[in-house]
Amino acid sequence: MPAAVLRWLLAQLGPDTDTTDLTARYERLHSARAVVLEVLHERRAEPLKVTVNGVATIDTSANVTALERTIAQLADEPAPDDPATVDRNLMSTIHLCPRRRR
């Protein structure tokens, strides 16, 4: 996986994300955007509320809203390996030659 893709994945998912897992997913999916969406959908599928009777209740329903917002924002943001982004980042050289005068 290119270093730019790994940096973008960590920026989207957080620096604590396992890079080995990200690399395996990237090799399977061949797209940085697909990797981010897969991880975010897994995070969204986690339980919203956990209650231990008489001890504690943990409610993470606000996180789902934030994850859905992040998923929606990814549609507008280019990934480093998107074809449009890759083409835009390429540079080429054109050799200019003088035209013959008439």
PDB file of C-alpha atoms in Angstrom:
ATOM      1  CA  MET A   1       0.000   0.000   0.000  1.00  0.00           C
ATOM      2  CA  PRO A   2       1.386   3.453  -0.863  1.00  0.00           C
ATOM      3  CA  ALA A   3       2.383   5.641   2.087  1.00  0.00           C
ATOM      4  CA  ALA A   4      -0.014   8.416   0.996  1.00  0.00           C
ATOM      5  CA  VAL A   5      -2.937   5.981   1.130  1.00  0.00           C
ATOM      6  CA  LEU A   6      -1.953   4.754   4.594  1.00  0.00           C
ATOM      7  CA  ARG A   7      -1.662   8.337   5.883  1.00  0.00           C
ATOM      8  CA  TRP A   8      -5.109   9.150   4.464  1.00  0.00           C
ATOM      9  CA  LEU A   9      -6.628   6.013   6.025  1.00  0.00           C
ATOM     10  CA  LEU A  10      -5.170   6.859   9.433  1.00  0.00           C
ATOM     11  CA  ALA A  11      -6.406  10.450   9.123  1.00  0.00           C
ATOM     12  CA  GLN A  12      -9.925   9.199   8.407  1.00  0.00           C
ATOM     13  CA  LEU A  13     -10.026   6.376  10.967  1.00  0.00           C
ATOM     14  CA  GLY A  14      -7.716   7.611  13.715  1.00  0.00           C
ATOM     15  CA  PRO A  15      -4.047   6.995  14.479  1.00  0.00           C
ATOM     16  CA  ASP A  16      -4.845   4.057  16.800  1.00  0.00           C
ATOM     17  CA  THR A  17      -6.220   1.972  13.917  1.00  0.00           C
ATOM     18  CA  ASP A  18      -4.287  -1.241  13.274  1.00  0.00           C
ATOM     19  CA  THR A  19      -2.179  -0.684  10.152  1.00  0.00           C
ATOM     20  CA  THR A  20      -1.833  -4.435   9.549  1.00  0.00           C
ATOM     21  CA  ASP A  21      -5.616  -4.731   9.366  1.00  0.00           C
ATOM     22  CA  LEU A  22      -5.809  -1.726   7.040  1.00  0.00           C
ATOM     23  CA  THR A  23      -3.151  -3.204   4.756  1.00  0.00           C
ATOM     24  CA  ALA A  24      -4.981  -6.552   4.567  1.00  0.00           C
ATOM     25  CA  ARG A  25      -8.264  -4.810   3.773  1.00  0.00           C
ATOM     26  CA  TYR A  26      -6.606  -2.644   1.116  1.00  0.00           C
ATOM     27  CA  GLU A  27      -5.080  -5.696  -0.573  1.00  0.00           C
ATOM     28  CA  ARG A  28      -8.517  -7.335  -0.607  1.00  0.00           C
ATOM     29  CA  LEU A  29     -10.592  -4.305  -1.663  1.00  0.00           C
ATOM     30  CA  HIS A  30      -8.030  -2.376  -3.794  1.00  0.00           C
ATOM     31  CA  SER A  31      -9.546   0.978  -2.768  1.00  0.00           C
ATOM     32  CA  ALA A  32      -8.829   3.312   0.137  1.00  0.00           C
ATOM     33  CA  ARG A  33     -12.413   4.606   0.096  1.00  0.00           C
ATOM     34  CA  ALA A  34     -13.777   1.030   0.310  1.00  0.00           C
ATOM     35  CA  VAL A  35     -11.504   0.311   3.290  1.00  0.00           C
ATOM     36  CA  VAL A  36     -12.695   3.408   5.171  1.00  0.00           C
ATOM     37  CA  LEU A  37     -16.340   2.669   4.440  1.00  0.00           C
ATOM     38  CA  GLU A  38     -15.994  -0.951   5.556  1.00  0.00           C
ATOM     39  CA  VAL A  39     -14.364   0.021   8.862  1.00  0.00           C
ATOM     40  CA  LEU A  40     -16.888   2.802   9.530  1.00  0.00           C
ATOM     41  CA  HIS A  41     -19.833   0.502   8.776  1.00  0.00           C
ATOM     42  CA  GLU A  42     -18.410  -2.054  11.221  1.00  0.00           C
ATOM     43  CA  ARG A  43     -18.051   0.638  13.879  1.00  0.00           C
ATOM     44  CA  ARG A  44     -21.624   1.760  13.238  1.00  0.00           C
ATOM     45  CA  ALA A  45     -22.876  -1.814  13.725  1.00  0.00           C
ATOM     46  CA  GLU A  46     -21.514  -2.035  17.284  1.00  0.00           C
ATOM     47  CA  PRO A  47     -24.074  -2.096  20.123  1.00  0.00           C
ATOM     48  CA  LEU A  48     -25.564   1.303  20.938  1.00  0.00           C
ATOM     49  CA  LYS A  49     -26.329   0.719  24.587  1.00  0.00           C
ATOM     50  CA  VAL A  50     -24.781  -1.649  27.104  1.00  0.00           C
ATOM     51  CA  THR A  51     -26.266  -2.032  30.566  1.00  0.00           C
ATOM     52  CA  VAL A  52     -24.830  -3.957  33.493  1.00  0.00           C
ATOM     53  CA  ASN A  53     -27.702  -4.175  35.984  1.00  0.00           C
ATOM     54  CA  GLY A  54     -27.044  -2.077  39.034  1.00  0.00           C
ATOM     55  CA  VAL A  55     -23.525  -1.140  37.919  1.00  0.00           C
ATOM     56  CA  ALA A  56     -23.372   1.022  34.801  1.00  0.00           C
ATOM     57  CA  THR A  57     -25.030   1.965  31.524  1.00  0.00           C
ATOM     58  CA  ILE A  58     -23.031   3.027  28.491  1.00  0.00           C
ATOM     59  CA  ASP A  59     -24.911   4.784  25.690  1.00  0.00           C
ATOM     60  CA  THR A  60     -23.034   5.369  22.436  1.00  0.00           C
ATOM     61  CA  SER A  61     -25.970   6.342  20.211  1.00  0.00           C
ATOM     62  CA  ALA A  62     -24.428   9.799  19.600  1.00  0.00           C
ATOM     63  CA  ASN A  63     -21.441   8.076  17.981  1.00  0.00           C
ATOM     64  CA  VAL A  64     -23.712   6.590  15.309  1.00  0.00           C
ATOM     65  CA  THR A  65     -24.769  10.063  14.202  1.00  0.00           C
ATOM     66  CA  ALA A  66     -21.142  11.137  13.951  1.00  0.00           C
ATOM     67  CA  LEU A  67     -20.205   8.006  11.980  1.00  0.00           C
ATOM     68  CA  GLU A  68     -23.088   8.541   9.536  1.00  0.00           C
ATOM     69  CA  ARG A  69     -21.977  12.147   9.055  1.00  0.00           C
ATOM     70  CA  THR A  70     -18.414  10.987   8.346  1.00  0.00           C
ATOM     71  CA  ILE A  71     -19.660   8.388   5.847  1.00  0.00           C
ATOM     72  CA  ALA A  72     -21.669  11.077   4.046  1.00  0.00           C
ATOM     73  CA  GLN A  73     -18.657  13.427   3.926  1.00  0.00           C
ATOM     74  CA  LEU A  74     -16.525  10.732   2.282  1.00  0.00           C
ATOM     75  CA  ALA A  75     -18.700  10.975  -0.823  1.00  0.00           C
ATOM     76  CA  ASP A  76     -17.454  14.535  -1.412  1.00  0.00           C
ATOM     77  CA  GLU A  77     -13.819  14.078  -0.414  1.00  0.00           C
ATOM     78  CA  PRO A  78     -11.378  12.509  -2.882  1.00  0.00           C
ATOM     79  CA  ALA A  79      -9.352   9.516  -1.759  1.00  0.00           C
ATOM     80  CA  PRO A  80      -5.661   9.429  -2.682  1.00  0.00           C
ATOM     81  CA  ASP A  81      -6.118   6.407  -4.971  1.00  0.00           C
ATOM     82  CA  ASP A  82      -9.298   7.558  -6.754  1.00  0.00           C
ATOM     83  CA  PRO A  83      -8.732   7.580 -10.535  1.00  0.00           C
ATOM     84  CA  ALA A  84      -9.629  11.287 -10.802  1.00  0.00           C
ATOM     85  CA  THR A  85      -7.191  12.147  -8.001  1.00  0.00           C
ATOM     86  CA  VAL A  86      -4.387  10.043  -9.425  1.00  0.00           C
ATOM     87  CA  ASP A  87      -4.790  11.592 -12.891  1.00  0.00           C
ATOM     88  CA  ARG A  88      -4.832  15.080 -11.403  1.00  0.00           C
ATOM     89  CA  ASN A  89      -1.605  14.448  -9.505  1.00  0.00           C
ATOM     90  CA  LEU A  90       0.304  13.255 -12.553  1.00  0.00           C
ATOM     91  CA  MET A  91       2.595  15.719 -14.191  1.00  0.00           C
ATOM     92  CA  SER A  92       3.829  15.554 -17.720  1.00  0.00           C
ATOM     93  CA  THR A  93       6.384  17.423 -19.745  1.00  0.00           C
ATOM     94  CA  ILE A  94       5.727  18.795 -23.190  1.00  0.00           C
ATOM     95  CA  HIS A  95       8.606  19.604 -25.465  1.00  0.00           C
ATOM     96  CA  LEU A  96       7.897  22.801 -27.391  1.00  0.00           C
ATOM     97  CA  CYS A  97       9.370  23.212 -30.842  1.00  0.00           C
ATOM     98  CA  PRO A  98       9.406  26.429 -32.843  1.00  0.00           C
ATOM     99  CA  ARG A  99       7.210  26.461 -35.938  1.00  0.00           C
ATOM    100  CA  ARG A 100       8.766  27.145 -39.304  1.00  0.00           C
ATOM    101  CA  ARG A 101       8.121  30.607 -40.550  1.00  0.00           C
ATOM    102  CA  ARG A 102       6.617  31.045 -43.985  1.00  0.00           C
TER     103      ARG A 102
END
